[in-house]
């Protein structure tokens, strides 16, 4: 196929417009560089009335919000989910891996939970603590200045708690806890579980003139039309466009296939398929920044084969794709009789929990090595068809008839609504070289690009951690007189399939030794000094925290390094 060339040469081409790519776009254009930003999906602006999803009523959907083409419902701000038409992925043997792909400007940051946690000092040095995996080549002190910058620029609500491995930041006021959260706090603290205000990248106090303030509609998963929550498009790409004065070109619906190299094997741009005409094009650039997501960036590198890079670009160590790992997850729900017959009032609040529990124990005293945090949900949020359950079934706890129709059922729904609490444990898995993604030798997508094949299995470390999650949930529920609605039996104890928490990282791991890692401490390929990876791929370990805030901080740090190295003419 003929590759159509663009005569223009950019300083930087960035692949992916999510957290890492959006931050790189903002910092690099602010420093005067010319940038081409590649996005595999369409343009998206949550404030555009034609695309706006928040503040829509259930009756505006033909299925009352239940999705037919979106896994999490008609109003969920993701173009794409566990499967994409014509873009399969494969699995080896008995692997069960779920890969979420959000094809749109801003990527997953349009619909994520906005849980914005810094990694702590221990999270960078896990091998030194428990002997498993590897330490990062950097520590918390290296990243702290960039966490500070991210807090101040984007905004995060929370409270100072002085917990060593849950570092405090620069916080906006937290939201007050709702009734179900106060019940959770009561039961958790009685069980010895720490409870603090959530740390969410939702603006609760005005920080600039471009972004609004949260008005408690609870629709963050739909992406905020007043930009009060963090999405890479509204908070990073749009400001970059306004300030770049023509130095930023946005290429949407552009599926990057590989990193291009010159006759000497040096990367000098990317090759992509324009999804609108299905033709191949080339973008020339001095520097290539990959931010397509941990697995997609690994796929691009592995498909970037040439006589100089026969095993794929950056893969002389054979480490690209290796050490893939996701957060662990196990969920339960409980019925709390004290919360029956609630007075109905507006209790929407922020688009996530107002309280949560950071890891509170010492793993040296437990039979698993890494910790987890607890997220909760409940209350009187607006119901949507397809996202609830049969409240009438709670009659079984009182020996009453389950089922029926008419006024009695309607009365029972009102009686029980708001009387349940959902628990989600989200924890740290131990990275394993045998968990990986690779190029499938037989399958290509509809664009002709070879697809990924996954190999992933949980270990007893993760299964024992999930068992502990369930035991903790049960203690908390017992303390507030509740009843569990289902059990998670062994041997997996409800442990979700790898990939289902949508926190996959580690495929282009950071390290000082080029033989055992893909990038250095500045996320720069060991094998190609002008190629960088700024998504979750460079993570050496996951921590028991959501990865987005660390992706943002690392990308800011890497972007400043790129500017310095270009000035020195080192790349």
Coordinates of C-alpha atoms in Angstrom, one line a residue, residues 174-526:
X174 CA -13.9 17.6 49.9
X175 CA -17.6 16.9 49.6
X176 CA -19.6 16.0 52.8
X177 CA -20.4 12.3 53.3
X178 CA -23.9 11.1 52.4
X179 CA -26.0 8.9 54.7
X180 CA -24.8 5.5 53.3
X181 CA -21.2 6.7 53.5
X182 CA -21.7 7.7 57.2
X183 CA -23.0 4.1 57.8
X184 CA -20.0 2.7 56.0
X185 CA -17.7 4.9 58.1
X186 CA -19.3 3.6 61.3
X187 CA -19.0 -0.1 60.3
X188 CA -15.5 0.3 58.8
X189 CA -13.9 2.1 61.8
X190 CA -15.4 -0.4 64.2
X191 CA -13.6 -3.0 62.1
X192 CA -10.3 -1.1 62.3
X193 CA -10.5 0.1 58.7
X194 CA -9.3 3.7 58.1
X195 CA -11.8 6.0 56.4
X196 CA -11.0 9.4 54.8
X197 CA -12.5 11.9 52.3
X198 CA -12.0 10.7 48.7
X199 CA -9.4 12.3 46.6
X200 CA -11.1 13.1 43.3
X201 CA -10.1 15.3 40.4
X202 CA -13.4 17.2 40.5
X203 CA -13.3 20.9 41.0
X204 CA -15.2 21.9 44.1
X205 CA -13.9 25.5 44.2
X206 CA -13.1 27.7 41.1
X207 CA -9.5 27.4 40.0
X208 CA -9.6 29.4 36.7
X209 CA -12.0 31.0 34.2
X210 CA -12.1 28.1 31.7
X211 CA -13.5 25.4 34.0
X212 CA -16.7 25.4 36.0
X213 CA -17.3 24.2 39.5
X214 CA -19.1 20.9 40.3
X215 CA -22.8 21.4 41.0
X216 CA -23.4 17.8 42.3
X217 CA -25.2 16.3 39.3
X218 CA -23.4 13.0 39.8
X219 CA -22.8 12.5 36.1
X220 CA -19.0 12.4 36.0
X221 CA -19.0 9.1 34.0
X222 CA -20.7 11.0 31.2
X223 CA -17.9 13.6 31.1
X224 CA -18.7 17.1 32.4
X225 CA -20.2 19.7 30.2
X226 CA -18.8 22.5 32.3
X227 CA -15.4 20.9 32.6
X228 CA -15.6 20.5 36.4
X229 CA -14.0 17.0 36.3
X230 CA -10.7 16.1 34.8
X231 CA -10.8 14.9 31.2
X232 CA -7.6 15.2 29.1
X233 CA -9.5 16.8 26.2
X234 CA -11.1 19.6 28.3
X235 CA -8.3 20.2 30.7
X236 CA -5.2 19.6 28.6
X237 CA -5.8 19.4 24.8
X238 CA -8.3 22.3 24.5
X239 CA -6.0 24.7 26.5
X240 CA -3.1 23.6 24.4
X241 CA -5.0 24.4 21.3
X242 CA -5.9 27.9 22.6
X243 CA -2.3 28.7 23.5
X244 CA -0.3 27.0 20.8
X245 CA -1.0 29.6 18.1
X246 CA -1.0 27.2 15.2
X247 CA 1.8 24.9 16.6
X248 CA -0.6 22.0 17.4
X249 CA -2.2 19.9 14.7
X250 CA -4.9 17.4 15.8
X251 CA -5.3 14.2 13.7
X252 CA -8.5 12.4 14.7
X253 CA -9.7 9.0 13.3
X254 CA -6.0 8.2 12.8
X255 CA -4.9 4.7 13.6
X256 CA -1.2 4.6 14.2
X257 CA 0.4 1.3 12.9
X258 CA 4.1 1.8 13.6
X259 CA 7.0 4.1 14.3
X260 CA 8.8 4.9 11.1
X261 CA 12.6 4.9 10.9
X262 CA 15.2 6.4 8.4
X263 CA 17.8 4.5 6.4
X264 CA 20.0 4.3 9.5
X265 CA 17.3 2.9 11.7
X266 CA 16.6 6.1 13.6
X267 CA 12.9 6.8 14.3
X268 CA 11.7 9.8 12.4
X269 CA 7.9 9.7 12.6
X270 CA 4.9 7.4 12.5
X271 CA 2.8 5.7 9.9
X272 CA -1.0 5.7 10.4
X273 CA -4.2 4.7 8.6
X274 CA -6.8 7.5 8.1
X275 CA -10.0 5.7 9.1
X276 CA -12.0 8.0 6.8
X277 CA -10.4 7.0 3.5
X278 CA -8.5 3.8 4.7
X279 CA -5.2 5.1 3.2
X280 CA -1.8 5.0 4.9
X281 CA -0.1 8.3 5.7
X282 CA 3.2 9.3 7.3
X283 CA 3.9 12.1 9.9
X284 CA 7.5 13.2 10.1
X285 CA 8.9 14.3 13.6
X286 CA 12.1 14.7 15.5
X287 CA 10.6 13.0 18.6
X288 CA 8.0 10.3 18.9
X289 CA 5.9 10.1 22.1
X290 CA 3.7 7.0 22.6
X291 CA 0.7 7.4 24.9
X292 CA -1.8 5.1 23.3
X293 CA -2.3 3.0 26.5
X294 CA 0.0 0.4 27.9
X295 CA -1.1 -2.4 25.6
X296 CA -1.6 -0.3 22.5
X297 CA 1.8 1.4 22.8
X298 CA 3.4 -2.1 23.2
X299 CA 1.5 -3.2 20.1
X300 CA 2.9 -0.2 18.1
X301 CA 6.5 -0.9 19.2
X302 CA 6.2 -4.7 18.5
X303 CA 4.8 -3.9 15.0
X304 CA 7.6 -1.4 14.3
X305 CA 9.9 -4.0 12.7
X306 CA 12.7 -3.2 10.3
X307 CA 16.1 -4.5 9.4
X308 CA 17.5 -2.4 12.3
X309 CA 14.8 -3.5 14.8
X310 CA 13.9 -7.1 13.8
X311 CA 12.2 -7.8 17.1
X312 CA 10.3 -4.5 17.2
X313 CA 11.4 -1.1 18.2
X314 CA 12.8 -0.8 21.7
X315 CA 12.7 -4.6 22.1
X316 CA 16.3 -5.6 22.2
X317 CA 15.7 -6.8 25.7
X318 CA 12.6 -8.8 24.6
X319 CA 10.7 -7.0 27.4
X320 CA 8.1 -5.1 25.4
X321 CA 4.7 -6.5 26.4
X322 CA 6.1 -8.4 29.4
X323 CA 5.1 -7.7 33.0
X324 CA 1.6 -6.7 32.0
X325 CA -0.4 -6.3 35.2
X326 CA -3.8 -4.8 36.2
X327 CA -5.3 -3.9 39.6
X328 CA -7.1 -6.6 41.4
X329 CA -10.8 -6.3 42.1
X330 CA -13.5 -8.0 44.0
X331 CA -17.0 -6.6 44.6
X332 CA -19.9 -7.2 47.1
X333 CA -23.2 -5.6 47.8
X334 CA -25.1 -5.5 51.1
X335 CA -28.6 -4.7 52.3
X336 CA -28.7 -2.3 55.4
X337 CA -32.2 -2.5 57.0
X338 CA -31.5 0.8 58.9
X339 CA -31.5 2.5 55.5
X340 CA -35.1 1.4 54.6
X341 CA -37.9 3.8 54.2
X342 CA -35.7 6.7 53.5
X343 CA -37.0 10.2 53.0
X344 CA -36.4 10.9 49.3
X345 CA -34.3 14.0 48.5
X346 CA -31.5 15.1 46.1
X347 CA -28.4 13.2 47.2
X348 CA -26.5 13.0 43.9
X349 CA -23.2 14.7 45.0
X350 CA -19.9 14.2 43.2
X351 CA -19.8 11.5 40.5
X352 CA -18.0 9.1 42.8
X353 CA -17.8 8.2 46.5
X354 CA -17.2 11.0 49.0
X355 CA -15.4 8.6 51.4
X356 CA -13.0 5.8 50.8
X357 CA -10.5 3.6 52.7
X358 CA -6.8 3.6 51.9
X359 CA -4.8 0.5 52.7
X360 CA -4.5 0.3 56.5
X361 CA -2.6 -2.9 57.4
X362 CA 1.0 -4.2 57.4
X363 CA 1.4 -7.0 54.8
X364 CA 4.2 -8.5 56.8
X365 CA 1.5 -9.8 59.2
X366 CA -0.7 -11.2 56.4
X367 CA -0.5 -14.1 53.9
X368 CA -0.4 -11.9 50.8
X369 CA 2.2 -9.2 50.0
X370 CA 0.4 -6.2 48.6
X371 CA -2.5 -4.1 49.8
X372 CA -5.8 -2.7 48.5
X373 CA -8.2 0.2 49.0
X374 CA -12.0 0.2 49.3
X375 CA -14.4 2.1 47.2
X376 CA -18.1 2.3 47.9
X377 CA -21.4 3.4 46.2
X378 CA -25.0 3.7 47.2
X379 CA -27.6 6.3 48.1
X380 CA -30.4 7.9 46.2
X381 CA -28.9 8.6 42.8
X382 CA -31.2 8.7 39.8
X383 CA -32.0 5.1 38.7
X384 CA -31.4 3.9 35.2
X385 CA -32.9 0.8 33.6
X386 CA -30.3 -1.9 33.4
X387 CA -28.1 -0.7 36.3
X388 CA -30.1 -1.8 39.3
X389 CA -31.6 -5.1 40.6
X390 CA -34.9 -6.4 41.8
X391 CA -35.4 -4.5 45.0
X392 CA -38.5 -6.6 45.7
X393 CA -36.1 -9.5 46.3
X394 CA -35.1 -7.9 49.6
X395 CA -38.5 -9.2 50.9
X396 CA -36.7 -12.5 51.6
X397 CA -35.0 -11.0 54.6
X398 CA -38.4 -10.5 56.2
X399 CA -40.1 -13.7 55.1
X400 CA -42.4 -11.7 52.7
X401 CA -43.5 -12.7 49.2
X402 CA -40.9 -12.0 46.5
X403 CA -42.3 -11.0 43.1
X404 CA -45.7 -9.8 42.1
X405 CA -46.8 -6.6 40.4
X406 CA -48.7 -3.4 40.9
X407 CA -48.9 -1.0 43.8
X408 CA -47.3 -3.4 46.3
X409 CA -44.2 -3.7 44.2
X410 CA -44.0 0.0 43.6
X411 CA -44.2 0.6 47.3
X412 CA -41.5 -1.9 48.0
X413 CA -39.2 -0.4 45.5
X414 CA -39.6 3.0 47.3
X415 CA -39.2 1.3 50.7
X416 CA -35.9 -0.4 49.8
X417 CA -34.4 2.2 47.4
X418 CA -31.2 3.6 48.9
X419 CA -30.8 0.8 51.4
X420 CA -27.9 -1.0 49.8
X421 CA -24.1 -0.3 49.8
X422 CA -21.8 -1.5 47.1
X423 CA -18.2 -2.4 48.1
X424 CA -15.3 -2.6 45.7
X425 CA -11.8 -3.7 46.7
X426 CA -9.1 -2.5 44.3
X427 CA -5.6 -3.8 45.0
X428 CA -2.0 -4.2 43.9
X429 CA -1.0 -7.3 42.0
X430 CA 2.6 -8.6 41.9
X431 CA 4.1 -8.1 38.4
X432 CA 5.0 -11.3 36.7
X433 CA 7.2 -11.7 33.5
X434 CA 4.9 -14.5 32.4
X435 CA 1.9 -12.2 32.2
X436 CA 2.3 -10.4 28.8
X437 CA 0.9 -9.3 25.5
X438 CA 2.5 -10.2 22.2
X439 CA 1.7 -10.0 18.5
X440 CA -0.7 -12.7 17.3
X441 CA 1.0 -14.4 14.3
X442 CA -2.2 -15.1 12.5
X443 CA -4.7 -12.2 13.0
X444 CA -4.9 -8.7 11.7
X445 CA -7.6 -6.1 12.3
X446 CA -9.7 -4.4 9.6
X447 CA -6.9 -1.9 9.0
X448 CA -4.4 -4.6 8.3
X449 CA -2.5 -4.2 11.6
X450 CA -1.4 -7.3 13.5
X451 CA -3.4 -7.6 16.7
X452 CA -2.3 -8.5 20.3
X453 CA -2.5 -11.8 22.0
X454 CA -2.7 -12.0 25.8
X455 CA -1.3 -14.4 28.3
X456 CA -2.3 -13.7 31.9
X457 CA -3.0 -15.6 35.1
X458 CA -3.6 -14.5 38.7
X459 CA -1.4 -16.0 41.4
X460 CA -2.2 -17.1 44.9
X461 CA -1.0 -13.6 46.0
X462 CA -4.0 -12.0 44.3
X463 CA -6.4 -14.8 45.3
X464 CA -5.5 -14.5 49.0
X465 CA -5.8 -10.7 48.7
X466 CA -9.3 -11.1 47.3
X467 CA -10.3 -13.4 50.1
X468 CA -9.2 -10.8 52.6
X469 CA -11.3 -8.1 50.8
X470 CA -14.4 -10.3 51.2
X471 CA -13.7 -10.9 54.9
X472 CA -13.3 -7.2 55.4
X473 CA -16.5 -6.4 53.6
X474 CA -18.4 -8.9 55.8
X475 CA -17.0 -7.5 59.0
X476 CA -18.1 -4.0 58.0
X477 CA -21.6 -5.1 57.0
X478 CA -22.0 -7.1 60.2
X479 CA -21.1 -4.0 62.3
X480 CA -24.0 -2.0 60.8
X481 CA -26.5 -4.8 61.0
X482 CA -26.5 -5.6 57.2
X483 CA -26.9 -8.6 55.0
X484 CA -24.7 -9.6 52.1
X485 CA -26.6 -10.1 48.8
X486 CA -24.2 -12.6 47.4
X487 CA -21.1 -14.7 48.3
X488 CA -17.8 -14.9 46.6
X489 CA -16.6 -18.4 47.0
X490 CA -13.0 -19.8 46.6
X491 CA -10.7 -20.4 45.0
X492 CA -10.9 -17.0 43.4
X493 CA -13.2 -15.2 45.9
X494 CA -14.8 -13.0 43.2
X495 CA -11.5 -11.9 41.8
X496 CA -12.3 -10.2 38.5
X497 CA -10.6 -11.2 35.3
X498 CA -7.3 -9.4 34.5
X499 CA -8.0 -6.2 32.6
X500 CA -11.5 -5.7 34.0
X501 CA -10.4 -2.9 36.4
X502 CA -9.0 -1.0 33.3
X503 CA -5.7 -0.2 35.1
X504 CA -3.3 -2.2 32.9
X505 CA 0.3 -1.1 33.1
X506 CA 3.9 -2.4 32.9
X507 CA 4.3 -3.4 29.3
X508 CA 7.3 -1.0 28.6
X509 CA 8.7 -1.1 32.1
X510 CA 11.1 1.5 33.4
X511 CA 14.6 0.5 34.6
X512 CA 18.3 1.3 34.6
X513 CA 19.4 -1.9 32.9
X514 CA 18.6 -2.0 29.2
X515 CA 18.7 -5.8 29.3
X516 CA 15.7 -6.0 31.7
X517 CA 13.7 -2.9 30.9
X518 CA 12.4 -0.9 27.9
X519 CA 12.7 2.7 29.0
X520 CA 14.9 4.7 31.4
X521 CA 13.9 6.9 34.3
X522 CA 12.6 9.6 31.9
X523 CA 10.5 7.1 30.0
X524 CA 12.9 7.2 27.1
X525 CA 13.6 4.0 25.1
X526 CA 17.0 2.5 25.8

